């Protein structure tokens, strides 16, 4: 596609449920990043992939959060046993090269609300 | 991690006015980008500018890497420029991308 796409755009779930957020990067982009953005704040780094390899997951807040990119393209961020504090905008970005020195292009985000 | 500070936090402009937004960062970087988050929440890349000066229409940006700051200039502002402007940098020791807290710009007609 022409840009980074994310689905769903909005997700409302009840506390304790699992959610899976999808990111489809720009075709051919090597790197894929996940960020979380709270209201009134800038995005915060969660994790990063080069191809299918998860290079850095130091930003994942706890073990309820996990991410995968099994074929080096589409990525899924999974949050298990959601809590109200998980409510935020979850953003995905991709870049052509294998390092953060390249321009990152962001998707529209998934707005997650945990009731 | 790197500290990224943006100023001013809020800015209100009359349409047609010019403005300068500033981003200070605490360490050497390989990447610096300016983004515009529009009122619909989309995060749009404005400039990739780890050093030097670039211009795109009414917008221009300058990064002085040795002094660890970047400036975003908006000339002849329009109401469509409203939104939050973020500066983001990476570190030269890792691949994390650090965002500032943003400058919220409101352009009034």
PDB file of C-alpha atoms in Angstrom:
ATOM      1  CA  UNK A   1       0.000   0.000   0.000  1.00  0.00           C
ATOM      2  CA  UNK A   2       0.910   3.655  -0.192  1.00  0.00           C
ATOM      3  CA  UNK A   3       1.402   4.123   3.520  1.00  0.00           C
ATOM      4  CA  UNK A   4       1.411   2.389   6.873  1.00  0.00           C
ATOM      5  CA  UNK A   5      -1.984   0.989   7.779  1.00  0.00           C
ATOM      6  CA  UNK A   6      -3.283  -0.130  11.135  1.00  0.00           C
ATOM      7  CA  UNK A   7      -6.372  -2.004  12.195  1.00  0.00           C
ATOM      8  CA  UNK A   8      -8.680  -1.674  13.879  1.00  0.00           C
ATOM      9  CA  UNK A   9      -8.727   2.120  14.032  1.00  0.00           C
ATOM     10  CA  UNK A  10     -10.765   1.991  17.253  1.00  0.00           C
ATOM     11  CA  UNK A  11     -11.043  -0.805  19.771  1.00  0.00           C
ATOM     12  CA  UNK A  12     -13.192  -0.831  22.886  1.00  0.00           C
ATOM     13  CA  UNK A  13     -12.766  -3.797  25.179  1.00  0.00           C
ATOM     14  CA  UNK A  14     -13.578  -4.845  28.696  1.00  0.00           C
ATOM     15  CA  UNK A  15     -10.942  -5.153  31.349  1.00  0.00           C
ATOM     16  CA  UNK A  16      -9.403  -8.625  31.349  1.00  0.00           C
ATOM     17  CA  UNK A  17      -9.880  -9.297  27.649  1.00  0.00           C
ATOM     18  CA  UNK A  18      -7.017  -9.846  25.219  1.00  0.00           C
ATOM     19  CA  UNK A  19      -6.600  -7.557  22.208  1.00  0.00           C
ATOM     20  CA  UNK A  20      -4.537  -7.848  19.031  1.00  0.00           C
ATOM     21  CA  UNK A  21      -3.553  -4.743  17.087  1.00  0.00           C
ATOM     22  CA  UNK A  22      -2.330  -5.064  13.537  1.00  0.00           C
ATOM     23  CA  UNK A  23       0.204  -3.037  11.573  1.00  0.00           C
ATOM     24  CA  UNK A  24       0.835  -3.299   7.852  1.00  0.00           C
ATOM     25  CA  UNK A  25       4.051  -1.376   7.027  1.00  0.00           C
ATOM     26  CA  UNK A  26       5.044   0.238   3.766  1.00  0.00           C
ATOM     27  CA  UNK A  27       6.011  -2.480   1.322  1.00  0.00           C
ATOM     28  CA  UNK A  28       9.730  -3.213   1.406  1.00  0.00           C
ATOM     29  CA  UNK A  29      10.394  -1.437   4.673  1.00  0.00           C
ATOM     30  CA  UNK A  30      12.831  -3.341   6.822  1.00  0.00           C
ATOM     31  CA  UNK A  31      12.177  -1.753  10.208  1.00  0.00           C
ATOM     32  CA  UNK A  32       8.911  -1.642  12.099  1.00  0.00           C
ATOM     33  CA  UNK A  33       8.296   0.186  15.356  1.00  0.00           C
ATOM     34  CA  UNK A  34       5.462   0.196  17.881  1.00  0.00           C
ATOM     35  CA  UNK A  35       4.696   3.201  20.077  1.00  0.00           C
ATOM     36  CA  UNK A  36       2.100   4.072  22.698  1.00  0.00           C
ATOM     37  CA  UNK A  37       0.762   7.599  23.033  1.00  0.00           C
ATOM     38  CA  UNK A  38      -1.185   8.772  26.055  1.00  0.00           C
ATOM     39  CA  UNK A  39      -3.447  11.782  25.761  1.00  0.00           C
ATOM     40  CA  UNK A  40      -1.444  15.011  25.743  1.00  0.00           C
ATOM     41  CA  UNK A  41       1.888  13.228  25.483  1.00  0.00           C
ATOM     42  CA  UNK A  42       4.303  12.322  22.740  1.00  0.00           C
ATOM     43  CA  UNK A  43       4.549   8.719  21.540  1.00  0.00           C
ATOM     44  CA  UNK A  44       6.643   6.373  23.667  1.00  0.00           C
ATOM     45  CA  UNK A  45       8.718   3.574  22.175  1.00  0.00           C
ATOM     46  CA  UNK A  46       7.526   0.030  22.842  1.00  0.00           C
ATOM     47  CA  UNK A  47       9.424  -2.319  20.540  1.00  0.00           C
ATOM     48  CA  UNK A  48      11.213  -2.560  17.209  1.00  0.00           C
ATOM     49  CA  UNK A  49      11.784  -5.179  14.489  1.00  0.00           C
ATOM     50  CA  UNK A  50      14.277  -5.618  11.701  1.00  0.00           C
ATOM     51  CA  UNK A  51      12.611  -7.982   9.246  1.00  0.00           C
ATOM     52  CA  UNK A  52      11.142 -10.679  11.509  1.00  0.00           C
ATOM     53  CA  UNK A  53      13.654 -10.247  14.327  1.00  0.00           C
ATOM     54  CA  UNK A  54      12.583  -8.330  17.395  1.00  0.00           C
ATOM     55  CA  UNK A  55      15.649  -6.190  18.065  1.00  0.00           C
ATOM     56  CA  UNK A  56      14.527  -4.253  21.097  1.00  0.00           C
ATOM     57  CA  UNK A  57      11.557  -4.802  23.386  1.00  0.00           C
ATOM     58  CA  UNK A  58      12.784  -2.716  26.272  1.00  0.00           C
ATOM     59  CA  UNK A  59       9.828  -0.329  26.013  1.00  0.00           C
ATOM     60  CA  UNK A  60       7.153  -2.974  26.568  1.00  0.00           C
ATOM     61  CA  UNK A  61       5.701  -2.058  29.976  1.00  0.00           C
ATOM     62  CA  UNK A  62       5.224  -5.608  31.300  1.00  0.00           C
ATOM     63  CA  UNK A  63       4.833  -9.218  30.217  1.00  0.00           C
ATOM     64  CA  UNK A  64       1.192  -8.735  29.220  1.00  0.00           C
ATOM     65  CA  UNK A  65       2.497  -6.962  26.112  1.00  0.00           C
ATOM     66  CA  UNK A  66       4.046  -8.887  23.249  1.00  0.00           C
ATOM     67  CA  UNK A  67       4.670  -8.322  19.562  1.00  0.00           C
ATOM     68  CA  UNK A  68       5.551 -10.416  16.570  1.00  0.00           C
ATOM     69  CA  UNK A  69       6.372  -9.991  12.902  1.00  0.00           C
ATOM     70  CA  UNK A  70       6.668 -13.601  11.755  1.00  0.00           C
ATOM     71  CA  UNK A  71       7.232 -13.023   8.024  1.00  0.00           C
ATOM     72  CA  UNK A  72       9.008  -9.711   8.219  1.00  0.00           C
ATOM     73  CA  UNK A  73       6.015  -7.714   7.030  1.00  0.00           C
ATOM     74  CA  UNK A  74       2.764  -7.449   9.010  1.00  0.00           C
ATOM     75  CA  UNK A  75       3.148  -7.108  12.761  1.00  0.00           C
ATOM     76  CA  UNK A  76       0.769  -7.773  15.622  1.00  0.00           C
ATOM     77  CA  UNK A  77       0.910  -6.175  19.057  1.00  0.00           C
ATOM     78  CA  UNK A  78      -0.963  -8.259  21.622  1.00  0.00           C
ATOM     79  CA  UNK A  79      -2.071  -7.098  25.027  1.00  0.00           C
ATOM     80  CA  UNK A  80      -3.274  -9.828  27.355  1.00  0.00           C
ATOM     81  CA  UNK A  81      -5.640  -9.322  30.285  1.00  0.00           C
ATOM     82  CA  UNK A  82      -6.132  -5.666  29.444  1.00  0.00           C
ATOM     83  CA  UNK A  83      -6.314  -3.070  32.200  1.00  0.00           C
ATOM     84  CA  UNK A  84      -7.794   0.421  32.156  1.00  0.00           C
ATOM     85  CA  UNK A  85      -4.303   1.943  32.241  1.00  0.00           C
ATOM     86  CA  UNK A  86      -3.647   0.308  28.841  1.00  0.00           C
ATOM     87  CA  UNK A  87      -6.052   2.781  27.222  1.00  0.00           C
ATOM     88  CA  UNK A  88      -4.081   4.858  24.731  1.00  0.00           C
ATOM     89  CA  UNK A  89      -3.330   5.416  21.056  1.00  0.00           C
ATOM     90  CA  UNK A  90      -1.073   2.661  19.730  1.00  0.00           C
ATOM     91  CA  UNK A  91       1.001   3.743  16.759  1.00  0.00           C
ATOM     92  CA  UNK A  92       3.073   1.772  14.302  1.00  0.00           C
ATOM     93  CA  UNK A  93       5.843   3.171  12.113  1.00  0.00           C
ATOM     94  CA  UNK A  94       8.090   1.725   9.451  1.00  0.00           C
ATOM     95  CA  UNK A  95      11.346   2.777   7.842  1.00  0.00           C
ATOM     96  CA  UNK A  96      13.236   1.581   4.804  1.00  0.00           C
ATOM     97  CA  UNK A  97      16.567   0.879   6.454  1.00  0.00           C
ATOM     98  CA  UNK A  98      17.653  -1.295   9.304  1.00  0.00           C
ATOM     99  CA  UNK A  99      18.464   1.460  11.784  1.00  0.00           C
ATOM    100  CA  UNK A 100      16.665   4.368  13.354  1.00  0.00           C
ATOM    101  CA  UNK A 101      18.709   6.725  11.178  1.00  0.00           C
ATOM    102  CA  UNK A 102      16.085   6.455   8.451  1.00  0.00           C
ATOM    103  CA  UNK A 103      12.884   8.423   8.179  1.00  0.00           C
ATOM    104  CA  UNK A 104      10.030   6.817  10.099  1.00  0.00           C
ATOM    105  CA  UNK A 105       6.538   6.893   8.599  1.00  0.00           C
ATOM    106  CA  UNK A 106       3.617   6.519  10.956  1.00  0.00           C
ATOM    107  CA  UNK A 107       0.283   4.822  10.537  1.00  0.00           C
ATOM    108  CA  UNK A 108      -3.036   6.339  11.666  1.00  0.00           C
ATOM    109  CA  UNK A 109      -2.948   4.524  14.998  1.00  0.00           C
ATOM    110  CA  UNK A 110      -5.370   2.334  16.914  1.00  0.00           C
ATOM    111  CA  UNK A 111      -7.285   4.051  19.705  1.00  0.00           C
ATOM    112  CA  UNK A 112      -7.701   1.465  22.473  1.00  0.00           C
ATOM    113  CA  UNK A 113     -10.222   2.031  25.247  1.00  0.00           C
ATOM    114  CA  UNK A 114     -10.393  -0.448  28.099  1.00  0.00           C
ATOM    115  CA  UNK A 115     -13.581  -0.193  30.143  1.00  0.00           C
TER     116      UNK A 115
ATOM    117  CA  UNK B   1      17.626   7.709  27.363  1.00  0.00           C
ATOM    118  CA  UNK B   2      17.852  11.009  25.543  1.00  0.00           C
ATOM    119  CA  UNK B   3      15.888  13.946  26.959  1.00  0.00           C
ATOM    120  CA  UNK B   4      13.941  15.949  24.394  1.00  0.00           C
ATOM    121  CA  UNK B   5      12.494  19.308  25.379  1.00  0.00           C
ATOM    122  CA  UNK B   6      10.252  21.418  23.201  1.00  0.00           C
ATOM    123  CA  UNK B   7       9.250  25.011  23.585  1.00  0.00           C
ATOM    124  CA  UNK B   8       6.930  26.732  23.830  1.00  0.00           C
ATOM    125  CA  UNK B   9       4.414  24.145  25.063  1.00  0.00           C
ATOM    126  CA  UNK B  10       1.510  26.164  23.691  1.00  0.00           C
ATOM    127  CA  UNK B  11       1.273  28.828  21.028  1.00  0.00           C
ATOM    128  CA  UNK B  12      -1.643  30.844  19.686  1.00  0.00           C
ATOM    129  CA  UNK B  13      -1.147  32.765  16.456  1.00  0.00           C
ATOM    130  CA  UNK B  14      -3.186  35.042  14.292  1.00  0.00           C
ATOM    131  CA  UNK B  15      -3.463  33.739  10.748  1.00  0.00           C
ATOM    132  CA  UNK B  16      -0.594  35.094   8.668  1.00  0.00           C
ATOM    133  CA  UNK B  17       1.873  35.337  11.547  1.00  0.00           C
ATOM    134  CA  UNK B  18       5.235  33.587  11.689  1.00  0.00           C
ATOM    135  CA  UNK B  19       6.519  31.348  14.472  1.00  0.00           C
ATOM    136  CA  UNK B  20       9.567  29.435  15.609  1.00  0.00           C
ATOM    137  CA  UNK B  21       9.377  26.176  17.523  1.00  0.00           C
ATOM    138  CA  UNK B  22      12.402  24.842  19.340  1.00  0.00           C
ATOM    139  CA  UNK B  23      13.624  21.350  20.204  1.00  0.00           C
ATOM    140  CA  UNK B  24      16.560  20.742  22.540  1.00  0.00           C
ATOM    141  CA  UNK B  25      18.069  17.303  22.993  1.00  0.00           C
ATOM    142  CA  UNK B  26      20.548  15.994  25.506  1.00  0.00           C
ATOM    143  CA  UNK B  27      22.891  13.783  23.463  1.00  0.00           C
ATOM    144  CA  UNK B  28      24.280  13.167  19.982  1.00  0.00           C
ATOM    145  CA  UNK B  29      21.732  11.803  17.539  1.00  0.00           C
ATOM    146  CA  UNK B  30      21.645  10.032  14.195  1.00  0.00           C
ATOM    147  CA  UNK B  31      18.079  10.969  13.373  1.00  0.00           C
ATOM    148  CA  UNK B  32      15.882  13.956  14.087  1.00  0.00           C
ATOM    149  CA  UNK B  33      12.406  14.319  12.672  1.00  0.00           C
ATOM    150  CA  UNK B  34       9.666  16.914  13.000  1.00  0.00           C
ATOM    151  CA  UNK B  35       6.070  15.728  12.920  1.00  0.00           C
ATOM    152  CA  UNK B  36       2.700  17.432  12.784  1.00  0.00           C
ATOM    153  CA  UNK B  37      -0.147  15.732  14.624  1.00  0.00           C
ATOM    154  CA  UNK B  38      -3.285  17.137  13.086  1.00  0.00           C
ATOM    155  CA  UNK B  39      -6.592  17.523  14.947  1.00  0.00           C
ATOM    156  CA  UNK B  40      -7.659  14.109  13.626  1.00  0.00           C
ATOM    157  CA  UNK B  41      -4.695  12.469  15.325  1.00  0.00           C
ATOM    158  CA  UNK B  42      -2.661  11.697  12.235  1.00  0.00           C
ATOM    159  CA  UNK B  43       1.092  11.982  12.727  1.00  0.00           C
ATOM    160  CA  UNK B  44       2.600  13.430   9.577  1.00  0.00           C
ATOM    161  CA  UNK B  45       6.296  13.531   8.875  1.00  0.00           C
ATOM    162  CA  UNK B  46       7.469  17.093   8.096  1.00  0.00           C
ATOM    163  CA  UNK B  47      11.239  16.868   8.001  1.00  0.00           C
ATOM    164  CA  UNK B  48      14.014  14.359   8.429  1.00  0.00           C
ATOM    165  CA  UNK B  49      16.783  16.678   9.558  1.00  0.00           C
ATOM    166  CA  UNK B  50      19.610  15.325  11.731  1.00  0.00           C
ATOM    167  CA  UNK B  51      21.679  18.333  10.631  1.00  0.00           C
ATOM    168  CA  UNK B  52      21.535  21.313   8.312  1.00  0.00           C
ATOM    169  CA  UNK B  53      18.597  23.230   6.909  1.00  0.00           C
ATOM    170  CA  UNK B  54      15.628  22.182   4.802  1.00  0.00           C
ATOM    171  CA  UNK B  55      12.647  24.019   3.411  1.00  0.00           C
ATOM    172  CA  UNK B  56       9.266  22.812   2.229  1.00  0.00           C
ATOM    173  CA  UNK B  57       6.889  25.574   1.221  1.00  0.00           C
ATOM    174  CA  UNK B  58       6.033  27.720   4.220  1.00  0.00           C
ATOM    175  CA  UNK B  59       7.901  25.410   6.574  1.00  0.00           C
ATOM    176  CA  UNK B  60      11.612  25.188   7.147  1.00  0.00           C
ATOM    177  CA  UNK B  61      13.805  23.527   9.736  1.00  0.00           C
ATOM    178  CA  UNK B  62      17.342  23.889  10.956  1.00  0.00           C
ATOM    179  CA  UNK B  63      19.292  21.496  13.158  1.00  0.00           C
ATOM    180  CA  UNK B  64      22.574  22.473  14.791  1.00  0.00           C
ATOM    181  CA  UNK B  65      23.746  19.046  15.873  1.00  0.00           C
ATOM    182  CA  UNK B  66      26.868  20.293  17.669  1.00  0.00           C
ATOM    183  CA  UNK B  67      24.705  22.492  19.903  1.00  0.00           C
ATOM    184  CA  UNK B  68      21.943  19.898  20.224  1.00  0.00           C
ATOM    185  CA  UNK B  69      18.951  21.859  19.071  1.00  0.00           C
ATOM    186  CA  UNK B  70      16.583  22.118  16.147  1.00  0.00           C
ATOM    187  CA  UNK B  71      14.211  24.868  15.062  1.00  0.00           C
ATOM    188  CA  UNK B  72      11.019  24.610  13.034  1.00  0.00           C
ATOM    189  CA  UNK B  73       9.894  27.793  11.294  1.00  0.00           C
ATOM    190  CA  UNK B  74       6.339  28.319  10.177  1.00  0.00           C
ATOM    191  CA  UNK B  75       5.738  31.359   8.005  1.00  0.00           C
ATOM    192  CA  UNK B  76       2.422  32.944   7.020  1.00  0.00           C
ATOM    193  CA  UNK B  77       0.553  30.527   9.291  1.00  0.00           C
ATOM    194  CA  UNK B  78      -2.823  29.141   8.249  1.00  0.00           C
ATOM    195  CA  UNK B  79      -5.609  27.618  10.318  1.00  0.00           C
ATOM    196  CA  UNK B  80      -4.718  24.216   8.853  1.00  0.00           C
ATOM    197  CA  UNK B  81      -1.340  24.474  10.614  1.00  0.00           C
ATOM    198  CA  UNK B  82      -3.105  23.972  13.938  1.00  0.00           C
ATOM    199  CA  UNK B  83      -2.218  20.849  15.863  1.00  0.00           C
ATOM    200  CA  UNK B  84       0.688  19.516  17.875  1.00  0.00           C
ATOM    201  CA  UNK B  85       4.241  19.618  16.561  1.00  0.00           C
ATOM    202  CA  UNK B  86       6.578  16.926  17.806  1.00  0.00           C
ATOM    203  CA  UNK B  87      10.320  16.640  17.572  1.00  0.00           C
ATOM    204  CA  UNK B  88      11.765  13.116  17.820  1.00  0.00           C
ATOM    205  CA  UNK B  89      15.336  11.877  17.957  1.00  0.00           C
ATOM    206  CA  UNK B  90      17.154   8.609  18.200  1.00  0.00           C
ATOM    207  CA  UNK B  91      20.404   8.033  20.012  1.00  0.00           C
ATOM    208  CA  UNK B  92      23.636   7.080  18.350  1.00  0.00           C
ATOM    209  CA  UNK B  93      23.883   4.081  20.666  1.00  0.00           C
ATOM    210  CA  UNK B  94      20.557   2.435  19.975  1.00  0.00           C
ATOM    211  CA  UNK B  95      17.455   2.334  17.855  1.00  0.00           C
ATOM    212  CA  UNK B  96      14.897   3.844  20.184  1.00  0.00           C
ATOM    213  CA  UNK B  97      13.145   6.981  19.026  1.00  0.00           C
ATOM    214  CA  UNK B  98      12.428   9.587  21.696  1.00  0.00           C
ATOM    215  CA  UNK B  99       9.676  12.159  21.308  1.00  0.00           C
ATOM    216  CA  UNK B 100       9.364  15.513  22.984  1.00  0.00           C
ATOM    217  CA  UNK B 101       6.144  16.562  24.688  1.00  0.00           C
ATOM    218  CA  UNK B 102       5.183  18.711  21.735  1.00  0.00           C
ATOM    219  CA  UNK B 103       4.151  22.277  20.980  1.00  0.00           C
ATOM    220  CA  UNK B 104       0.406  22.758  20.660  1.00  0.00           C
ATOM    221  CA  UNK B 105      -0.267  25.380  17.982  1.00  0.00           C
ATOM    222  CA  UNK B 106      -3.590  27.095  17.449  1.00  0.00           C
ATOM    223  CA  UNK B 107      -3.946  29.431  14.470  1.00  0.00           C
ATOM    224  CA  UNK B 108      -6.975  31.667  14.676  1.00  0.00           C
ATOM    225  CA  UNK B 109      -8.543  33.349  11.646  1.00  0.00           C
TER     226      UNK B 109
END
